[in-house]
Coordinates of C-alpha atoms and ligand atoms in Angstrom, one line a residue:
M192 CA -0.1 0.0 0.0
M193 CA 1.2 3.5 -0.7
L194 CA 0.0 6.8 0.6
K195 CA 0.7 10.4 -0.4
G196 CA 1.3 13.1 2.0
I197 CA 3.3 16.2 2.2
P198 CA 7.0 16.0 2.0
A199 CA 8.5 17.5 5.3
A200 CA 12.1 16.4 5.3
P201 CA 13.9 15.0 2.5
G202 CA 15.5 11.6 2.5
I203 CA 14.7 8.1 2.2
V204 CA 14.4 5.4 4.9
I205 CA 13.2 1.8 5.1
G206 CA 12.4 0.5 8.5
K207 CA 10.1 -0.9 11.2
A208 CA 6.9 1.3 12.4
F209 CA 6.5 2.2 15.8
C210 CA 2.9 3.6 16.3
L211 CA 3.1 6.3 18.8
D212 CA -0.5 7.2 19.1
S213 CA -1.6 3.7 19.7
E214 CA -2.4 4.3 23.1
E215 CA -4.6 1.3 22.9
F216 CA -6.3 0.6 26.0
I217 CA -7.0 -3.1 25.4
V218 CA -9.6 -4.1 28.1
T219 CA -10.7 -7.6 28.9
E220 CA -14.0 -8.8 27.9
R221 CA -14.2 -11.1 31.0
H222 CA -17.3 -11.0 33.2
I223 CA -16.6 -10.3 36.7
S224 CA -18.5 -12.3 39.7
E225 CA -20.8 -10.6 42.0
S226 CA -18.3 -10.6 44.8
E227 CA -15.8 -8.6 42.6
V228 CA -18.4 -5.9 41.9
K229 CA -17.7 -4.2 45.1
R230 CA -13.9 -4.3 44.6
E231 CA -14.2 -2.8 41.0
I232 CA -16.4 0.1 42.2
A233 CA -13.7 0.7 45.0
R234 CA -10.9 0.6 42.4
F235 CA -12.8 3.1 40.3
K236 CA -13.1 5.5 43.2
R237 CA -9.5 5.3 44.1
A238 CA -8.5 5.8 40.4
L239 CA -10.8 8.9 40.3
E240 CA -9.2 10.3 43.6
Q241 CA -5.7 9.6 42.3
T242 CA -6.2 11.2 39.1
R243 CA -7.8 14.0 40.7
K244 CA -4.6 14.5 42.9
E245 CA -2.4 14.5 39.8
I246 CA -4.4 17.2 38.2
I247 CA -4.5 19.4 41.2
E248 CA -0.8 18.8 41.5
I249 CA -0.1 20.0 37.9
Q250 CA -2.7 22.9 38.4
G251 CA -0.8 24.1 41.4
R252 CA 2.5 24.0 39.6
I253 CA 1.3 25.9 36.6
A254 CA -0.4 28.5 38.7
K255 CA 2.8 29.1 40.5
E256 CA 4.9 29.2 37.4
M257 CA 2.4 30.7 35.0
G258 CA -0.1 32.5 37.0
R259 CA -3.7 31.5 37.7
G260 CA -5.2 32.1 34.2
H261 CA -3.1 29.4 32.9
A262 CA -4.0 26.8 35.5
E263 CA -7.7 27.4 34.9
I264 CA -8.1 25.0 31.9
F265 CA -7.5 22.2 34.6
N266 CA -10.7 23.2 36.3
A267 CA -12.4 21.7 33.3
H268 CA -10.5 18.3 33.6
L269 CA -11.6 18.3 37.4
L270 CA -15.2 18.8 36.4
V271 CA -15.0 15.8 34.1
I272 CA -13.7 13.5 37.0
E273 CA -16.2 15.0 39.5
D274 CA -19.2 14.7 37.1
T275 CA -21.8 12.7 39.0
M276 CA -23.6 11.6 36.1
L277 CA -20.5 10.1 34.5
I278 CA -19.6 8.5 38.0
E279 CA -23.0 7.0 38.5
E280 CA -23.2 5.6 35.0
V281 CA -19.9 3.7 35.3
V282 CA -20.9 2.4 38.9
D283 CA -24.3 1.3 37.5
Q284 CA -23.0 -0.2 34.4
I285 CA -20.3 -2.3 36.6
Q286 CA -23.4 -3.6 38.7
K287 CA -25.5 -4.4 35.8
Q288 CA -23.1 -5.5 33.2
R289 CA -20.4 -7.2 35.5
F290 CA -17.5 -6.1 33.6
P291 CA -14.2 -4.8 35.0
V292 CA -14.1 -1.2 35.6
E293 CA -11.5 -0.4 32.7
N294 CA -13.9 -2.0 30.3
V295 CA -17.0 0.0 31.5
F296 CA -15.1 3.2 31.8
L297 CA -13.8 2.9 28.3
K298 CA -17.1 2.4 26.9
V299 CA -18.8 5.3 28.7
I300 CA -16.0 7.6 28.0
R301 CA -16.2 6.7 24.2
K302 CA -20.1 7.2 24.3
Y303 CA -19.7 10.8 25.8
I304 CA -17.1 11.6 23.1
S305 CA -19.4 10.4 20.4
V306 CA -22.5 12.2 21.9
F307 CA -20.5 15.6 22.4
S308 CA -19.0 15.5 18.9
K309 CA -22.5 15.4 17.2
M310 CA -23.5 18.6 19.0
D311 CA -23.8 21.9 17.4
D312 CA -22.6 23.7 20.4
E313 CA -19.0 24.7 20.0
Y314 CA -18.5 24.9 23.8
L315 CA -19.5 21.4 24.3
K316 CA -17.3 20.2 21.3
E317 CA -14.4 21.9 23.0
R318 CA -15.0 19.6 26.1
I319 CA -14.3 16.6 24.0
S320 CA -10.5 16.9 24.4
D321 CA -10.8 17.4 28.1
I322 CA -13.1 14.2 28.4
D323 CA -10.5 12.3 26.3
D324 CA -7.5 13.6 28.2
V325 CA -9.0 12.9 31.5
G326 CA -10.3 9.6 30.3
K327 CA -6.7 8.5 29.2
R328 CA -5.4 9.7 32.5
V329 CA -7.8 7.5 34.5
L330 CA -7.4 4.5 32.3
R331 CA -3.4 4.8 32.8
V332 CA -4.0 5.0 36.6
L333 CA -6.3 1.9 36.6
M334 CA -4.0 -0.1 34.2
G335 CA -0.7 1.1 35.8
K336 CA 0.5 2.4 32.4
K337 CA 2.8 5.1 31.5
R338 CA 2.2 7.1 28.1
R339 CA 4.5 5.6 25.4
T340 CA 7.0 8.3 24.8
L341 CA 10.0 8.6 22.3
Q342 CA 12.5 8.3 25.0
N343 CA 14.3 5.1 25.7
L344 CA 13.7 3.6 22.2
K345 CA 15.8 0.5 22.0
E346 CA 16.1 0.2 18.2
P347 CA 15.8 2.4 15.3
V348 CA 12.1 2.8 14.2
V349 CA 10.0 5.0 12.1
I350 CA 7.3 6.6 14.0
I351 CA 3.6 6.6 12.8
S352 CA 1.5 8.9 14.6
Y353 CA -1.5 11.2 14.3
D354 CA 0.7 14.2 15.2
L355 CA 3.8 14.9 16.8
S356 CA 4.1 18.0 19.0
P357 CA 7.2 20.0 18.7
S358 CA 8.0 19.0 22.2
D359 CA 7.6 15.3 21.3
T360 CA 10.0 15.9 18.4
A361 CA 12.4 17.8 20.6
M362 CA 12.7 14.6 22.7
I363 CA 13.6 12.3 19.7
Q364 CA 16.8 10.7 20.1
K365 CA 18.7 10.8 16.8
G366 CA 19.6 7.3 15.7
H367 CA 16.7 5.8 17.3
V368 CA 14.0 7.6 15.1
I369 CA 15.1 7.2 11.5
G370 CA 11.9 8.7 10.1
F371 CA 8.4 9.6 10.8
A372 CA 5.0 10.0 9.1
T373 CA 2.0 11.8 10.6
D374 CA -1.9 12.2 9.7
I375 CA -1.8 15.9 10.0
G376 CA 0.5 18.9 9.7
G377 CA 2.0 21.0 6.8
R378 CA 5.2 21.7 5.1
T379 CA 6.0 24.5 7.6
S380 CA 4.5 23.1 10.8
H381 CA 7.2 23.1 13.5
T382 CA 7.1 19.5 13.7
A383 CA 8.1 19.2 9.9
I384 CA 10.9 21.9 10.6
M385 CA 12.1 19.9 13.6
A386 CA 12.5 16.9 11.3
K387 CA 14.4 18.9 8.9
S388 CA 16.7 20.1 11.5
L389 CA 17.3 16.5 12.7
D390 CA 17.9 15.4 9.2
I391 CA 15.1 12.8 9.8
P392 CA 13.1 12.0 6.5
A393 CA 9.6 12.8 7.2
V394 CA 6.1 12.9 5.6
V395 CA 3.1 14.8 7.1
G396 CA -0.4 15.3 6.3
L397 CA -1.1 11.7 5.3
E398 CA -4.7 12.2 6.8
D399 CA -5.1 8.5 7.9
I400 CA -1.9 6.6 7.9
T401 CA -2.3 5.6 11.6
K402 CA -5.3 3.5 10.5
H403 CA -3.2 1.5 8.1
V404 CA 0.0 0.8 9.9
R405 CA 0.6 -1.7 12.8
N406 CA 3.6 -1.7 15.1
G407 CA 6.3 -3.6 13.4
D408 CA 5.1 -3.3 9.8
S409 CA 7.8 -2.5 7.4
V410 CA 7.7 1.1 6.1
I411 CA 9.4 3.2 3.3
I412 CA 9.3 7.0 4.1
D413 CA 10.3 8.9 0.8
G414 CA 10.6 12.5 2.3
I415 CA 11.4 13.8 -1.1
K416 CA 8.2 13.1 -2.9
G417 CA 6.1 12.7 0.3
L418 CA 5.3 9.2 -0.2
V419 CA 4.9 6.3 2.4
Y420 CA 4.9 2.6 1.5
I421 CA 3.5 0.0 4.1
N422 CA 4.7 -3.5 3.9
P423 CA 6.2 -2.9 0.3
P424 CA 7.1 -5.8 -2.0
E425 CA 10.7 -6.6 -2.7
D426 CA 11.0 -4.8 -5.9
V427 CA 9.9 -1.5 -4.4
I428 CA 12.4 -2.0 -1.6
K429 CA 15.2 -2.8 -4.1
K430 CA 14.3 0.4 -6.1
Y431 CA 14.3 2.6 -2.9
R432 CA 17.6 1.1 -1.8
V433 CA 18.9 2.5 -5.2
E434 CA 17.4 5.8 -4.7
K435 CA 18.4 6.2 -1.3
K436 CA 22.2 5.6 -2.1
R437 CA 22.0 8.1 -5.0
F438 CA 20.4 10.7 -2.9
E439 CA 22.9 10.3 -0.2
E440 CA 25.8 10.3 -2.5
F441 CA 24.7 13.5 -3.9
G442 CA 24.5 15.0 -0.4
K443 CA 27.9 14.0 0.2
D444 CA 29.2 15.4 -3.0
L445 CA 27.6 19.0 -2.1
L446 CA 29.3 18.8 1.2
K447 CA 32.5 19.5 -0.5
L448 CA 31.4 23.0 -0.9
K449 CA 31.3 23.5 2.9
D450 CA 34.3 25.8 3.0
L451 CA 33.8 27.7 -0.2
P452 CA 32.1 31.1 -0.1
S453 CA 28.4 31.6 -1.1
R454 CA 29.2 33.7 -4.0
T455 CA 27.5 33.9 -7.4
L456 CA 29.7 33.3 -10.6
D457 CA 29.8 37.0 -11.1
G458 CA 31.0 37.9 -7.6
H459 CA 27.8 38.7 -5.8
R460 CA 28.3 37.6 -2.1
V461 CA 25.4 36.5 0.3
V462 CA 25.4 34.8 3.6
I463 CA 24.0 31.4 4.3
A464 CA 23.3 30.8 7.7
A465 CA 21.5 28.0 9.9
N466 CA 18.4 27.7 11.8
I467 CA 18.7 25.8 15.1
E468 CA 16.1 24.7 17.8
L469 CA 18.6 23.3 20.2
P470 CA 22.3 24.1 20.8
E471 CA 23.1 20.3 19.9
E472 CA 22.5 21.1 16.4
L473 CA 25.5 23.3 16.3
P474 CA 28.2 20.7 15.1
S475 CA 25.7 19.7 12.3
C476 CA 25.4 23.4 11.1
I477 CA 29.2 23.8 11.1
A478 CA 29.7 20.6 9.3
H479 CA 27.3 21.6 6.7
G480 CA 29.1 25.0 6.3
A481 CA 26.8 27.5 8.0
E482 CA 28.4 30.9 8.2
E483 CA 26.1 32.1 11.0
I484 CA 23.0 31.2 13.1
G485 CA 20.4 33.2 11.5
L486 CA 17.7 31.8 13.8
Y487 CA 18.0 30.3 17.2
R488 CA 14.4 29.3 18.2
S489 CA 14.8 29.6 21.8
E490 CA 11.4 28.6 23.0
Y491 CA 12.7 24.9 22.5
F492 CA 14.8 25.6 25.6
Y493 CA 11.5 26.0 27.5
M494 CA 10.1 22.7 26.3
N495 CA 9.9 19.3 27.9
R496 CA 10.5 20.6 31.5
S497 CA 8.1 21.3 34.2
D498 CA 9.4 24.6 35.3
L499 CA 10.8 27.7 33.4
P500 CA 14.4 27.9 32.9
T501 CA 16.3 30.3 35.1
E502 CA 18.3 33.3 34.0
D503 CA 21.5 31.4 34.7
E504 CA 20.3 28.5 32.8
Q505 CA 19.6 30.4 29.7
Y506 CA 22.7 32.4 30.0
E507 CA 24.7 29.3 30.1
A508 CA 23.0 28.0 27.0
Y509 CA 23.2 31.2 25.0
K510 CA 26.8 31.7 26.1
L511 CA 27.7 28.1 24.8
V512 CA 26.1 28.9 21.5
A513 CA 27.9 32.4 21.3
R514 CA 31.1 31.0 22.0
Q515 CA 30.9 28.0 19.6
M516 CA 30.0 30.3 16.7
A517 CA 32.4 33.3 17.5
P518 CA 33.3 35.5 15.8
H519 CA 30.3 34.7 13.6
P520 CA 27.0 36.1 14.7
V521 CA 24.1 34.3 16.3
I522 CA 20.7 35.6 16.0
I523 CA 18.7 34.6 19.3
R524 CA 14.8 34.9 18.4
T525 CA 13.2 35.7 21.7
L526 CA 10.6 33.4 22.9
D527 CA 8.0 32.3 20.4
L528 CA 5.4 30.3 22.0
G529 CA 1.9 29.7 21.0
G530 CA 0.6 28.9 17.5
D531 CA 1.7 25.3 17.2
K532 CA 4.2 25.4 19.9
F533 CA 3.2 24.9 23.6
L534 CA 5.1 24.0 26.6
S535 CA 4.5 20.6 27.8
Q536 CA 3.7 21.6 31.4
L537 CA 3.0 25.0 31.3
E538 CA 0.0 25.4 28.8
I539 CA -1.3 28.4 27.3
P540 CA -5.2 28.3 27.5
H541 CA -6.9 26.7 24.7
E542 CA -7.6 29.1 21.9
M543 CA -9.9 29.0 18.9
N544 CA -7.3 30.5 16.7
P545 CA -3.9 29.8 18.4
F546 CA -2.0 31.1 15.3
L547 CA -3.8 34.4 15.7
G548 CA -3.8 34.3 19.4
W549 CA -1.6 35.0 22.5
R550 CA 1.7 34.1 20.9
A551 CA 5.3 35.4 20.5
I552 CA 5.8 39.0 21.4
R553 CA 2.3 39.4 22.5
F554 CA 2.9 36.8 25.1
C555 CA 6.2 38.2 26.2
L556 CA 5.0 41.9 26.4
A557 CA 2.1 40.6 28.5
R558 CA 4.4 38.7 30.9
P559 CA 7.6 41.0 31.4
D560 CA 8.5 38.7 34.3
V561 CA 9.2 35.8 31.9
F562 CA 10.5 37.9 29.1
K563 CA 12.9 40.0 31.3
I564 CA 14.6 37.0 32.5
Q565 CA 15.3 35.8 28.8
L566 CA 16.7 39.3 27.8
R567 CA 19.0 39.7 30.7
A568 CA 20.3 36.3 30.0
I569 CA 20.9 37.3 26.2
L570 CA 22.6 40.6 27.2
R571 CA 24.9 38.9 29.7
A572 CA 26.0 36.1 27.2
S573 CA 26.5 38.9 24.5
V574 CA 30.0 39.5 25.7
D575 CA 30.9 35.8 24.7
G576 CA 30.6 36.1 21.1
K577 CA 28.6 37.9 18.7
L578 CA 25.0 37.9 19.7
K579 CA 22.0 39.5 18.1
I580 CA 18.5 39.5 19.3
M581 CA 15.2 39.5 17.2
Y582 CA 11.6 39.7 18.2
P583 CA 9.2 37.3 16.7
L584 CA 5.6 38.3 15.3
I585 CA 6.0 42.0 15.3
S586 CA 2.8 43.7 13.9
G587 CA 3.5 47.2 14.5
V588 CA 5.9 50.0 15.7
E589 CA 4.3 50.1 19.2
E590 CA 5.3 46.4 20.0
L591 CA 8.9 46.9 18.8
Q592 CA 9.2 50.1 20.7
Q593 CA 7.6 48.4 24.0
A594 CA 10.1 45.4 23.5
N595 CA 13.2 47.7 22.9
R596 CA 12.1 50.0 26.1
L597 CA 12.2 46.8 28.3
L598 CA 15.6 45.8 26.7
N599 CA 17.0 49.4 27.4
E600 CA 15.6 49.2 31.0
L601 CA 17.5 46.1 31.4
K602 CA 20.9 47.5 29.9
E603 CA 20.6 50.3 32.2
E604 CA 20.2 47.8 35.2
L605 CA 23.3 45.8 34.1
R606 CA 25.3 49.0 33.7
R607 CA 24.3 50.1 37.2
K608 CA 25.4 46.6 38.6
R609 CA 28.6 46.8 36.3
I610 CA 27.7 43.6 34.6
P611 CA 29.1 43.7 31.1
F612 CA 27.2 43.2 28.0
D613 CA 27.8 44.1 24.4
E614 CA 26.8 47.8 23.9
K615 CA 26.7 47.4 20.2
M616 CA 24.4 44.1 20.2
E617 CA 22.2 44.5 17.0
V618 CA 18.3 44.2 17.3
G619 CA 16.3 42.8 14.6
A620 CA 12.5 42.4 13.8
M621 CA 11.0 39.4 12.3
I622 CA 8.8 40.4 9.4
E623 CA 6.1 37.8 9.4
T624 CA 2.8 39.7 9.6
P625 CA 1.3 41.6 6.5
S626 CA 1.1 44.7 8.7
A627 CA 4.7 44.5 9.6
A628 CA 5.6 44.1 5.8
M629 CA 3.5 47.3 5.0
T630 CA 5.0 49.2 7.8
C631 CA 8.6 48.2 7.3
D632 CA 9.7 51.6 6.6
L633 CA 8.7 52.6 10.1
L634 CA 10.0 49.6 11.6
A635 CA 13.5 50.0 10.0
K636 CA 13.9 53.1 12.2
E637 CA 13.7 51.0 15.3
V638 CA 16.2 48.2 14.5
Q639 CA 19.4 47.3 12.8
F640 CA 18.0 44.3 10.7
F641 CA 14.9 42.4 9.3
S642 CA 14.5 38.8 9.1
I643 CA 11.7 37.7 7.0
G644 CA 9.6 34.8 8.5
T645 CA 7.9 33.4 5.5
N646 CA 6.3 30.5 7.3
D647 CA 4.1 32.9 9.1
L648 CA 4.1 35.7 6.5
I649 CA 2.6 33.2 3.9
Q650 CA 0.1 31.9 6.4
Y651 CA -1.1 35.4 7.5
S652 CA -1.1 36.9 4.0
L653 CA -2.8 34.1 2.2
A654 CA -5.0 33.2 5.3
I655 CA -3.9 29.6 5.3
D656 CA -3.1 27.7 8.4
R657 CA 0.5 26.5 8.0
A658 CA -0.1 23.3 9.9
N659 CA -3.3 22.2 8.3
E660 CA -2.9 19.5 5.7
K661 CA -6.3 20.1 4.0
I662 CA -5.4 23.3 2.7
A663 CA -1.6 22.7 2.3
Y664 CA -2.0 22.9 -1.5
L665 CA -2.8 26.5 -1.3
Y666 CA 0.0 27.3 0.8
A667 CA 2.2 28.9 -2.0
P668 CA 5.4 30.9 -1.4
T669 CA 5.3 31.7 -5.1
H670 CA 1.9 33.6 -4.8
P671 CA 2.3 36.9 -6.3
G672 CA 0.8 38.6 -3.4
V673 CA 3.6 37.0 -1.3
L674 CA 6.3 37.8 -3.7
R675 CA 5.4 41.5 -3.6
L676 CA 5.5 41.6 0.0
I677 CA 8.7 40.1 0.1
K678 CA 10.4 42.4 -2.5
R679 CA 8.8 45.3 -0.8
I680 CA 10.5 44.2 2.5
I681 CA 13.9 43.8 0.8
D682 CA 13.8 47.1 -1.1
I683 CA 12.7 49.2 1.9
G684 CA 15.3 47.6 4.0
H685 CA 18.0 48.6 1.7
Q686 CA 16.5 52.1 1.4
A687 CA 16.9 52.3 5.1
K688 CA 20.4 50.8 4.9
I689 CA 19.7 47.7 7.0
R690 CA 20.3 44.1 6.1
V691 CA 17.5 41.8 5.2
A692 CA 17.6 38.2 5.9
M693 CA 15.0 35.3 5.6
C694 CA 14.8 32.4 8.1
G695 CA 11.5 31.0 6.7
E696 CA 11.6 27.6 4.9
M697 CA 11.3 29.5 1.8
A698 CA 14.9 30.3 1.9
S699 CA 15.8 26.8 1.8
E700 CA 14.5 25.6 -1.4
P701 CA 16.9 26.1 -4.3
R702 CA 14.2 27.3 -6.9
F703 CA 12.9 30.0 -4.3
A704 CA 16.5 30.9 -3.3
L705 CA 17.1 31.8 -7.0
L706 CA 14.3 34.2 -7.0
L707 CA 15.2 35.7 -3.6
L708 CA 18.8 36.1 -4.5
G709 CA 17.6 38.0 -7.6
M710 CA 15.4 40.3 -5.2
G711 CA 18.5 41.1 -3.5
L712 CA 18.0 39.1 -0.3
D713 CA 21.3 39.4 1.8
E714 CA 21.1 36.4 4.1
F715 CA 19.5 33.0 3.8
S716 CA 18.9 31.1 7.0
M717 CA 17.8 27.4 6.8
S718 CA 18.0 24.1 8.6
A719 CA 21.6 22.9 8.4
G720 CA 20.7 20.0 6.0
S721 CA 19.4 22.3 3.3
I722 CA 22.6 24.6 3.2
P723 CA 24.7 22.6 0.7
K724 CA 22.0 22.6 -2.1
V725 CA 21.5 26.3 -1.6
K726 CA 25.0 27.2 -1.6
H727 CA 25.4 24.9 -4.8
L728 CA 22.5 27.1 -6.6
I729 CA 24.2 30.3 -5.5
R730 CA 27.6 29.2 -6.8
S731 CA 26.0 27.9 -10.1
V732 CA 24.4 31.3 -11.2
R733 CA 25.2 34.9 -12.2
F734 CA 23.6 37.5 -10.0
S735 CA 22.6 39.4 -13.2
D736 CA 20.6 36.3 -14.6
A737 CA 19.1 36.0 -11.0
Q738 CA 17.9 39.7 -11.1
E739 CA 16.5 39.2 -14.6
I740 CA 14.6 36.1 -13.4
A741 CA 13.3 38.1 -10.3
E742 CA 12.1 41.0 -12.5
R743 CA 10.2 38.6 -14.9
V744 CA 8.7 36.6 -12.0
L745 CA 7.2 39.9 -10.6
T746 CA 5.1 40.2 -13.7
L747 CA 3.5 36.8 -13.7
A748 CA -0.1 36.4 -12.5
T749 CA -0.3 33.0 -10.8
S750 CA 1.9 31.0 -8.4
R751 CA 1.8 28.1 -10.9
E752 CA 3.4 30.3 -13.6
V753 CA 6.1 31.4 -11.1
E754 CA 6.7 27.9 -10.0
E755 CA 7.2 26.4 -13.6
Y756 CA 9.3 29.4 -14.8
V757 CA 11.7 29.1 -11.7
L758 CA 11.9 25.5 -12.1
S759 CA 12.8 25.7 -15.6
K760 CA 15.5 28.2 -14.8
V761 CA 17.0 25.8 -12.1
K762 CA 16.8 23.0 -14.7
E763 CA 18.9 25.2 -16.8
L764 CA 21.4 26.6 -14.5
A765 CA 21.9 23.7 -11.9
P766 CA 20.5 20.5 -13.6
D767 CA 22.1 18.1 -11.0
L768 CA 20.0 19.8 -8.1
I769 CA 16.7 18.9 -10.0
E770 CA 17.8 15.3 -10.4
A771 CA 18.5 14.8 -6.9
T772 CA 15.6 16.9 -5.3
Y773 CA 12.6 16.6 -7.6
S774 CA 12.9 13.7 -9.7
Ligands
PEP194 C1 8.7 31.9 10.2 O1 7.7 32.2 10.7 O2 9.1 31.9 9.0 C2 9.9 31.6 11.2 C3 11.1 31.5 10.7 O3 9.6 31.4 12.4 P1 8.8 30.1 12.9 O4 8.7 29.1 11.8 O5 9.4 29.6 14.2 O6 7.3 30.5 13.3
MG195 MG1 7.3 32.6 12.6

């Protein structure tokens, strides 16, 4: 069987499936005797009590660390286990049907979920995830289970899952997870981005792969074309072994460019930098020839832990990255939570539109207590190398001024305390909302550089959720509307004499890189694995040709025409890239 999804991270793997979401609660169908009924009811009440304690404990921790508001979502969870109708129904069914409590409880929970999902009421629909969450928690207590996690995997596996949260992905141990495939997600969802960073071939947005794969099935992940084969026949496996070798050899060949400059045939120089989520990725960035770190997604430092990182912990991490890259710059992007990135323990309240919600700089400005700790840590580490700072999701001048005001207050405080920091540390803004793109002349007065975040800029300008596989076909970096915004940001940045970088995924695709080069982009930042092919492209073309290509593209009316045109140009200028990446 073969399924088609969205290619998220290139490469080919052949391996055994590990179904992460198959948190199957297999319950026995055995009847219990009359004398066991009382015992089962008592077990049920104890499990409810224990679950209640667990929830209250988590709630207390979150209230302490993130404030009461955040802890409130757990009230809904408490309401579920305190629901007398639900409790009475389970007790009643144990007595009448004479099945063990796990069996009865699972059926009752499933019935609730089914009834709620048919209702028109949005509020009740939203309660489904609370019921599901609490239901699983109670079942785990009853069955003495722990959730299957990606830690401590014993052999290399391909993960098959409905979804992987960015915090799940951050827990992946390289070598043990050799590929993954998920039901949902888009090309620029953070799960896909993380897969690229870890160099793990992945396909997302397969819709129902979890229904077709069982633990231990043999699977092929083709992260180049976005295909997954389940229990493939020998001839398909053979063909893929050859493809895999060819792809990997081409990758090795490109690595020879590692120490060569990113310069066009006619001498135009650009910078190719790396995006990282975790400091552990630095050796790979250096091995792939990254000249700088153009985006350090600092929020990953906050994930997979039950408390917030202290100033000293952050200082140590930033210092390490600064030192390892010195004298080359490292751009630390301040905390960008929300959207599809949540803290595993400290949850942001559930929102109807998380990508339009309380995220990134909005969260940080509303929580200066959290934000200041990070800013102070970055400032202190700035003497250990060349750090720069940039703010995510800026939507207008006020936010930028507010953030800079906080930064200046902290600088003042450090000066008073005679704590050294880099007085010349550059500050930049991510341009990833249409309003920022339209006001970039004003924003340019407040910062020393721009970094275009196309992952978000595209989703906001085309009104397409970047993580939704159903509309992924509309997510077009080559949409004329997007291209005009990008051109405007580059031109206005240059008029204001500031450098313009791009750290969205668009910069990592050779065919788009050709276009961006022609538009005048100064810096291309991407996951380490993408660097060699973009460098190869840059070194294979003339800047003057790229400029002509960009000019022509800006006259085209549809994204399809743009795609076809740039692809034909890459075919002409760097044919080997096409063979290896798009065949
Ligand atoms: C972007 O939006 O393009 C970006 C680089 O930031 P993130 O993907 O982390 O939202
Ligand atoms: Mg973004």
